Short mmCIF file of C-alpha atoms in Angstrom, two decimals:
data_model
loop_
_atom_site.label_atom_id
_atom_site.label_comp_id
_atom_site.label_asym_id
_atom_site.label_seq_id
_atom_site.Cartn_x
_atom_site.Cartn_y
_atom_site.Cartn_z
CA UNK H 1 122.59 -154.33 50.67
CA UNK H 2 122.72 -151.35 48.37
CA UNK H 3 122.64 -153.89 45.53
CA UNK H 4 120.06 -156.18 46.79
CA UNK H 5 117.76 -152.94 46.88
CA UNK H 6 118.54 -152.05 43.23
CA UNK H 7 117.40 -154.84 42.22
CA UNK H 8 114.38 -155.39 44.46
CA UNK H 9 113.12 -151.71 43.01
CA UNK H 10 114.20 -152.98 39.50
CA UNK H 11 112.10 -155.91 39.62
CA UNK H 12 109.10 -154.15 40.94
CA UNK H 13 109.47 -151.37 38.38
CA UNK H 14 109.27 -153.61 35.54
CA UNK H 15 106.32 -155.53 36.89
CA UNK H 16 104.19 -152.09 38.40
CA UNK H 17 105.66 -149.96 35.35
CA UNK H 18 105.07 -146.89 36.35
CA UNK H 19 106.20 -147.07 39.98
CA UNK H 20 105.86 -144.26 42.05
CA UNK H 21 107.17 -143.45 45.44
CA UNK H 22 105.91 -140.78 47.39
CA UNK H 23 108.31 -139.59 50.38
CA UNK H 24 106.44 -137.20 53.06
CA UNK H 25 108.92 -135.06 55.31
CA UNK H 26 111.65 -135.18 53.80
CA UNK H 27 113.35 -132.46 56.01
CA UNK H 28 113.53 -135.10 58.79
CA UNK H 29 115.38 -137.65 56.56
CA UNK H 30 118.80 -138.80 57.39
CA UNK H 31 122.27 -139.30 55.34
CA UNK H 32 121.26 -142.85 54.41
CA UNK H 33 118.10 -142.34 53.81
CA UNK H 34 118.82 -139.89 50.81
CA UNK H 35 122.08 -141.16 49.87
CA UNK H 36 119.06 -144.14 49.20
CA UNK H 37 117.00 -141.91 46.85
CA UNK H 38 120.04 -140.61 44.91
CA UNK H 39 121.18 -144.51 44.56
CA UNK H 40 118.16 -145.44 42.69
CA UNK H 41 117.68 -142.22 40.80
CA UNK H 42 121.19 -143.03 39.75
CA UNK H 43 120.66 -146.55 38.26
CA UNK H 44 122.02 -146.69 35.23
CA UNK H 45 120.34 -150.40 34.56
CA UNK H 46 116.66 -149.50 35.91
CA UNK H 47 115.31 -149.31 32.54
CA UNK H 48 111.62 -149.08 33.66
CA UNK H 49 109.68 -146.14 34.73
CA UNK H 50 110.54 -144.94 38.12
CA UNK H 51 109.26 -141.83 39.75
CA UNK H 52 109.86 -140.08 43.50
CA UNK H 53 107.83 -137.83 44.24
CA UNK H 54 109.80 -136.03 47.81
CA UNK H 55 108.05 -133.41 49.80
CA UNK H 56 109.82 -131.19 52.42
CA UNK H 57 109.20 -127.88 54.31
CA UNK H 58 111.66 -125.43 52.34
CA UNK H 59 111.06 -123.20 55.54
CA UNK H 60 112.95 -125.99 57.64
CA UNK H 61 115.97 -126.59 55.10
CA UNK H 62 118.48 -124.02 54.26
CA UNK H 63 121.52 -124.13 51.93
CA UNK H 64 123.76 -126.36 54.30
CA UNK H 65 120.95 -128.85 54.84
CA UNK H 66 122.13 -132.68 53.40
CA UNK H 67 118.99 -132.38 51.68
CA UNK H 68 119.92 -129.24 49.71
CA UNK H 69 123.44 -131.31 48.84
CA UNK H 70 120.92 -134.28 47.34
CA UNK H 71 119.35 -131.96 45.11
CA UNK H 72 122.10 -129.72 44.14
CA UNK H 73 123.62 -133.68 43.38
CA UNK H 74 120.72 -134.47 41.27
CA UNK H 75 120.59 -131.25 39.63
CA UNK H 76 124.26 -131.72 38.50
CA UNK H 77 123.48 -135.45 37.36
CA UNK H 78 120.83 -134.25 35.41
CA UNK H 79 123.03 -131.83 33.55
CA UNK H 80 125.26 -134.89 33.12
CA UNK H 81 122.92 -136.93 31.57
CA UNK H 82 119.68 -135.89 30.92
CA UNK H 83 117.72 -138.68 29.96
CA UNK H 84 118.78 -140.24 32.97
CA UNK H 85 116.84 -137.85 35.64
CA UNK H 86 114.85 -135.42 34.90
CA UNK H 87 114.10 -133.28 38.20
CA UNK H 88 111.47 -130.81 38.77
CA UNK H 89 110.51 -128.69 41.69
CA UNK H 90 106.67 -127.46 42.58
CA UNK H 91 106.55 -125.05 45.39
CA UNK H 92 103.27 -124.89 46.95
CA UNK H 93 102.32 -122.01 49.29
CA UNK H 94 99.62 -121.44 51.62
CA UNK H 95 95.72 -121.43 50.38
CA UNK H 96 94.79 -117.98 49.36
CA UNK H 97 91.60 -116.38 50.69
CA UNK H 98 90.00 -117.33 47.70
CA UNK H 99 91.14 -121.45 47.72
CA UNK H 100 89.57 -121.01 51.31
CA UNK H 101 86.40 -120.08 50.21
CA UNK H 102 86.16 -122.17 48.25
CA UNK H 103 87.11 -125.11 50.39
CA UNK H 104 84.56 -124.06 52.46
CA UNK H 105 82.14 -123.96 49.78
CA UNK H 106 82.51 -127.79 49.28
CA UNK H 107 82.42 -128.34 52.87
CA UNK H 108 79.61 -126.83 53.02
CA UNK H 109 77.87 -128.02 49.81
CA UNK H 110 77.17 -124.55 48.66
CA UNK H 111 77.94 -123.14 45.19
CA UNK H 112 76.93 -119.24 46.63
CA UNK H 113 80.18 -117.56 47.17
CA UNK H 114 79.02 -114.02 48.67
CA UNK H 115 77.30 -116.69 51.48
CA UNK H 116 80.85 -118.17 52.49
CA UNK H 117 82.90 -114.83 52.26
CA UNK H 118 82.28 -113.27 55.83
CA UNK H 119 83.35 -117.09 57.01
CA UNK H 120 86.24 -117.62 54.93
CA UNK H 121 87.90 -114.30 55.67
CA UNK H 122 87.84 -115.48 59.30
CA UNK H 123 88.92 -118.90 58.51
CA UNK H 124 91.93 -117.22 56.79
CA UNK H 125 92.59 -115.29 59.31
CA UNK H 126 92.84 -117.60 61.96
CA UNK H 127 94.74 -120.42 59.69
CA UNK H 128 97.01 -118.55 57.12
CA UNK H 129 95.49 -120.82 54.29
CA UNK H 130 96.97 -123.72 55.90
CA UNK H 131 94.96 -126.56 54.80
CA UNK H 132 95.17 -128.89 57.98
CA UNK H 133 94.66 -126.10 60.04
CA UNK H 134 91.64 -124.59 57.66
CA UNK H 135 90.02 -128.36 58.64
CA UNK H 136 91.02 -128.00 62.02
CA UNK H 137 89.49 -125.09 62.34
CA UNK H 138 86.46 -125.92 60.52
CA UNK H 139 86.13 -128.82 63.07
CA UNK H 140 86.43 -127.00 66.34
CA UNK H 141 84.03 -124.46 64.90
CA UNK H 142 81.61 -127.48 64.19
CA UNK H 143 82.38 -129.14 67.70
CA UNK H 144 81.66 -125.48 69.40
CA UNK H 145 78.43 -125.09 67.76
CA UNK H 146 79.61 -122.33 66.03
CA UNK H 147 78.92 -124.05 62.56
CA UNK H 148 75.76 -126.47 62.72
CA UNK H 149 73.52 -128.11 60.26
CA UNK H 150 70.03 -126.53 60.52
CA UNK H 151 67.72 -129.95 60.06
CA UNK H 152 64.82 -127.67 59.19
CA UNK H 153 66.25 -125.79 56.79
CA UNK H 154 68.17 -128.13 55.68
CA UNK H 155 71.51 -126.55 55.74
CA UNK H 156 74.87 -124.97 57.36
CA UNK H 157 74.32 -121.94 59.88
CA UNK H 158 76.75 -119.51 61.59
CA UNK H 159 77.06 -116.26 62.94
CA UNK H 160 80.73 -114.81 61.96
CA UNK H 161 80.17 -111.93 64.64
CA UNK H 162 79.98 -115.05 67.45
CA UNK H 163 82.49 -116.71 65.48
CA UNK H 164 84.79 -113.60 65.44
CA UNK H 165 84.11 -113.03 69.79
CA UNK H 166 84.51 -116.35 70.78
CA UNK H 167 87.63 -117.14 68.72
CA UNK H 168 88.74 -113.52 69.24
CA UNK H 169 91.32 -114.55 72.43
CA UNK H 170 93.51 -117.33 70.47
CA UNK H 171 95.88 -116.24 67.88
CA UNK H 172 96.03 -119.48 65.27
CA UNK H 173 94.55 -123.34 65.50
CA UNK H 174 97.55 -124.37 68.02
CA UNK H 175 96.21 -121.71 70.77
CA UNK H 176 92.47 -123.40 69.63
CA UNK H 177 93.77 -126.85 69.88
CA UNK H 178 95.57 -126.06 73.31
CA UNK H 179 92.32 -124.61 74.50
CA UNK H 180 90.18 -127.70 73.47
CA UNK H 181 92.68 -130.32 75.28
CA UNK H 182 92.23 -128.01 78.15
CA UNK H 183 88.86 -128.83 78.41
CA UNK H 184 89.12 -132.51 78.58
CA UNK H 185 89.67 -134.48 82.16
CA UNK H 186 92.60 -133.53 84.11
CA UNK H 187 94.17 -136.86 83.96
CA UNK H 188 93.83 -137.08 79.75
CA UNK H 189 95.43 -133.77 79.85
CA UNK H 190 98.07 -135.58 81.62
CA UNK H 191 98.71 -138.65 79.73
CA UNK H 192 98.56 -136.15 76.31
CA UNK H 193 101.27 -133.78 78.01
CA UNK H 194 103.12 -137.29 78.46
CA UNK H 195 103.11 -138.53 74.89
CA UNK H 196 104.06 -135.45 73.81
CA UNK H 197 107.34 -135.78 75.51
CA UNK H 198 107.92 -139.27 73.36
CA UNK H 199 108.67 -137.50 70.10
CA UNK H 200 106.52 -137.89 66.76
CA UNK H 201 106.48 -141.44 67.04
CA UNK H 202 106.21 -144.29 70.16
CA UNK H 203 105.26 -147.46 70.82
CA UNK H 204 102.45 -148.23 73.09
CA UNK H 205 104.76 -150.18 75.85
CA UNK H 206 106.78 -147.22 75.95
CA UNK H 207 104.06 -145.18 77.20
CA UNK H 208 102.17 -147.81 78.86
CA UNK H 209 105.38 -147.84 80.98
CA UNK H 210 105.46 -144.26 81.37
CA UNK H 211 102.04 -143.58 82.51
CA UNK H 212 102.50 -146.37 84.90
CA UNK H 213 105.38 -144.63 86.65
CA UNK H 214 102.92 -141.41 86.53
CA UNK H 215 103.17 -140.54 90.45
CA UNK H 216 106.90 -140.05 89.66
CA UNK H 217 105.92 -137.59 87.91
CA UNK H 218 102.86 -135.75 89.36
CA UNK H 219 102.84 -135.39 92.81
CA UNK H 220 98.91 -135.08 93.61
CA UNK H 221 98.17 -138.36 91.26
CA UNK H 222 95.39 -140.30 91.81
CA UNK H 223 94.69 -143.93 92.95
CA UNK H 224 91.77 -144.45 90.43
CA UNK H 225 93.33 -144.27 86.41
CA UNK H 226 92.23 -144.93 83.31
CA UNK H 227 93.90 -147.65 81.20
CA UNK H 228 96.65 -146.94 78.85
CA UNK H 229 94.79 -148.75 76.13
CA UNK H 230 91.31 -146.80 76.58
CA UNK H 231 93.30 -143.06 76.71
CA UNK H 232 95.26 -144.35 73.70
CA UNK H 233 91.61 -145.49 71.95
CA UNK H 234 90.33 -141.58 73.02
CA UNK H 235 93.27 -139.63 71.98
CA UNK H 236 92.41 -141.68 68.32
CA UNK H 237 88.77 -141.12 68.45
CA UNK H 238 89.64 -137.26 69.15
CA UNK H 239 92.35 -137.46 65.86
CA UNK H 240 95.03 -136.19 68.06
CA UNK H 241 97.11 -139.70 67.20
CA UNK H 242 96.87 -142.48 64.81
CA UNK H 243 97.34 -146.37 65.20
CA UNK H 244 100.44 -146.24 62.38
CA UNK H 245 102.03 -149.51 62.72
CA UNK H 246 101.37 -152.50 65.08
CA UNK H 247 101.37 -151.39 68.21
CA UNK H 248 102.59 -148.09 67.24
CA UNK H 249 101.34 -144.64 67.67
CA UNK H 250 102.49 -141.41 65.97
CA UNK H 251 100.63 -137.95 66.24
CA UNK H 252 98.35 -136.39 63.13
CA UNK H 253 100.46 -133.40 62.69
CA UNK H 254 102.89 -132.23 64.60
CA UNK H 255 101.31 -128.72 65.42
CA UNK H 256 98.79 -131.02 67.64
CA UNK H 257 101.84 -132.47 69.04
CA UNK H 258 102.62 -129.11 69.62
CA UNK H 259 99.74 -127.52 71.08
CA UNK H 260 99.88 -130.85 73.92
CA UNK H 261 103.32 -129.94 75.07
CA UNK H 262 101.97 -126.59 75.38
CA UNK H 263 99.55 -128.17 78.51
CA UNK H 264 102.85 -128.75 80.36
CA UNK H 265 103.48 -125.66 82.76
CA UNK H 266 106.26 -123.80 80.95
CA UNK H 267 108.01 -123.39 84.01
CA UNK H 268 108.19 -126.94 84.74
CA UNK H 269 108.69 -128.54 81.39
CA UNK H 270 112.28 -129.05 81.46
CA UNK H 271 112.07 -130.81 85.19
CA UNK H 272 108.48 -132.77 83.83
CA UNK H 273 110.63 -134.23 80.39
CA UNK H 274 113.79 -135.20 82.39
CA UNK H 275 111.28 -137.27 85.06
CA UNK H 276 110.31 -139.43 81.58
CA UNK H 277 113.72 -139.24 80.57
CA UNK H 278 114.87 -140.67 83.98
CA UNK H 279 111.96 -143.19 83.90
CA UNK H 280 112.71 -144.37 80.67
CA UNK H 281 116.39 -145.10 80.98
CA UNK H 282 115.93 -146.82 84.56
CA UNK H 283 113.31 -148.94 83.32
CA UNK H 284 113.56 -149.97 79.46
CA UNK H 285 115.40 -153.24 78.78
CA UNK H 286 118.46 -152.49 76.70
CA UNK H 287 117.35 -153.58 73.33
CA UNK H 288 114.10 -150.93 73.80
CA UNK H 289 116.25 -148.44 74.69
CA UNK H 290 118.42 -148.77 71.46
CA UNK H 291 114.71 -148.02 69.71
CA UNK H 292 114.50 -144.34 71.24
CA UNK H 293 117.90 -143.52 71.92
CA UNK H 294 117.62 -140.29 70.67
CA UNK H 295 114.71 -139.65 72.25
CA UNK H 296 116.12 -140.33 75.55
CA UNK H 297 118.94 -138.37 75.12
CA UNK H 298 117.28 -135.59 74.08
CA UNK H 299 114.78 -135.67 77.24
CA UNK H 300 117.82 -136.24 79.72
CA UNK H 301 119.62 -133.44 78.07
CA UNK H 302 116.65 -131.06 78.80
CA UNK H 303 117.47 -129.90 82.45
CA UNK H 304 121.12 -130.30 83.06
CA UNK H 305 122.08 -127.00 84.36
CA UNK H 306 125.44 -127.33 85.94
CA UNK H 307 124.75 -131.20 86.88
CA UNK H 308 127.60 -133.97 85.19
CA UNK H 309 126.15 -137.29 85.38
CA UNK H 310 128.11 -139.82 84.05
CA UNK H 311 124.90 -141.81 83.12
CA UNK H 312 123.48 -139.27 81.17
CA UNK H 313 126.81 -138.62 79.68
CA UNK H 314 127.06 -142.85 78.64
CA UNK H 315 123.36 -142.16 76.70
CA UNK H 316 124.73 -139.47 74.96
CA UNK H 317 127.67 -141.53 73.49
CA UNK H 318 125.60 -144.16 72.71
CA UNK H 319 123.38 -141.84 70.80
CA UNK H 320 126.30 -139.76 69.06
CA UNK H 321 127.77 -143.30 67.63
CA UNK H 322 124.30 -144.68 66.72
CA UNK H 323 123.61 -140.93 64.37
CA UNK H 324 127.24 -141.71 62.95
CA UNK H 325 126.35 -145.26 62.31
CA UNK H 326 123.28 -144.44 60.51
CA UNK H 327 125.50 -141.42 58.31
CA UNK H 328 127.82 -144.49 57.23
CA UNK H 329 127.28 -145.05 53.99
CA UNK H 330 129.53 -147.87 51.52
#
């Protein structure tokens, strides 16, 4: 296999010279996954152009991460042989008050920046120069009416002192996030806190399934729901998930993820994961279960306080072997 993909990325080198890869989370990636990236870096016989670009969060990966051993490995084979691999590093940080601005600026279509300042300092504030929450942010203060397009005088209005009261009580764009779901239907609310339980990823059977088992799970549910496929089409229109794959759902950004498990009652969220947990191992055939093992394990795991079910224990097996299959690597 390890062969077949050498050559596969040789061939498509040569013909789509250069060929770059771009790898997003890094920080998430398993042993065979990089052990994949150092095997092509390391190809001696790839003679064509060949370029990863890998992003991680360096706040999420310490010195005894694997991925900190792939790049102290590649460092090393650089040293070895430089015109082999040549590896740089670009941190990037947080937007500074002043990249705000001027984000805002073009969002805006203004090229004033003493007209944006009052605007952006909040905007800062509230976001930390984090550019998807700086857009979040933006949005929500569109959707409030707190930022509107004046048709008569033909541009963008706002008030930072009604900005700065009615954003006053949340802390960052999670708390505003949390605040908007809040405000939609009770049983939305529901079938986001849900999803949120299914990790960054699911399929749409999986929570089809789960949302049909719903009264398992909250005692005063109602007769009259809404169809899986029509929340699913909402929670897209409202850019809280995306349609990734065929039949396949994964969340924008995992802070929104975030800010819908923060719906569930904190008191009951361990009791409220294990009902999916439970749902999802009495009811998925075997091969589906194999797709979310970890997922289940992880749910069943969350409120086991002095309880020894063999079950539970059987998933957990099955889920330790599957993580040392996928370390494996000949």
């Amino acid at each position: 296999l390890n062969y077949a993909f050498r050559i596969f990325v040789r061939t498509m080198s040569f013909h789509f010279s250069p060929l770059v890869l771009c790898l997003d989370d890094l920080q998430w990636a398993d042993t065979l996954s990089l052990n994949t990236i150092e095997l092509l870096l390391s190809d001696v016989q790839n003679k064509c152009s060949l370029m990863i670009i890998g992003c991680y969060r360096s706040n999420e990966v310490n010195g005894n991460h694997i991925l900190s051993t792939l790049l102290q490995d590649l460092s090393e084979m650089q040293k070895q042989n430089a015109e082999l691999i040549t590896i740089s590093q670009i941190e990037l940080g947080n937007l500074g008050i002043k990249e705000v601005n001027q984000a805002i600026m073009a969002l805006i279509s203004t090229d004033k920046e003493s007209k944006t300042e009052g605007l952006a300092t909040i905007c800062y504030k509230k976001t930390l120069g984090n550019p998807f929450f700086l857009l979040e942010f933006v949005k929500l203060l569109e959707e409030e009416g707190l930022l509107h397009f004046h048709l008569g005088l033909f541009q963008w209005k706002w008030d930072e002192t009604e900005i700065g009261s009615r954003t006053a009580s949340t802390e960052n764009v999670v708390d505003l996030l949390q605040q908007k779901m809040e405000r939609l239907s009770v049983e939305v609310q529901g079938f986001l806190q849900c999803a949120a339980c299914l990790g960054s990823s699911f399929a749409d059977d999986t929570i089809k399934l789960i949302w049909h088992h719903k009264k398992h799970i909250y005692e005063d549910s109602s007769e009259s729901e809404t169809g899986t496929e029509e929340l699913l089409m909402t929670m897209v229109e409202e850019h809280y998930l995306e349609n990734h794959e065929k039949n396949n759902y994964r969340w924008i950004h995992d802070k929104i993820q975030q800010a819908a498990s923060s719906l569930i009652e904190e008191e009951s969220r361990a009791s409220f994961r294990l009902s999916i947990g439970e749902i999802l191992h009495q009811e998925l055939s075997e091969n589906k279960l194999e797709a979310c093992l970890f997922e289940v394990a992880n749910l069943l795991n969350t409120d086991i306080t002095g309880v020894t079910n063999i079950e539970y224990a059987k998933i957990d097996l099955m889920a330790a072997e599957k993580a040392r299959d996928i370390s494996a690597f000949d």
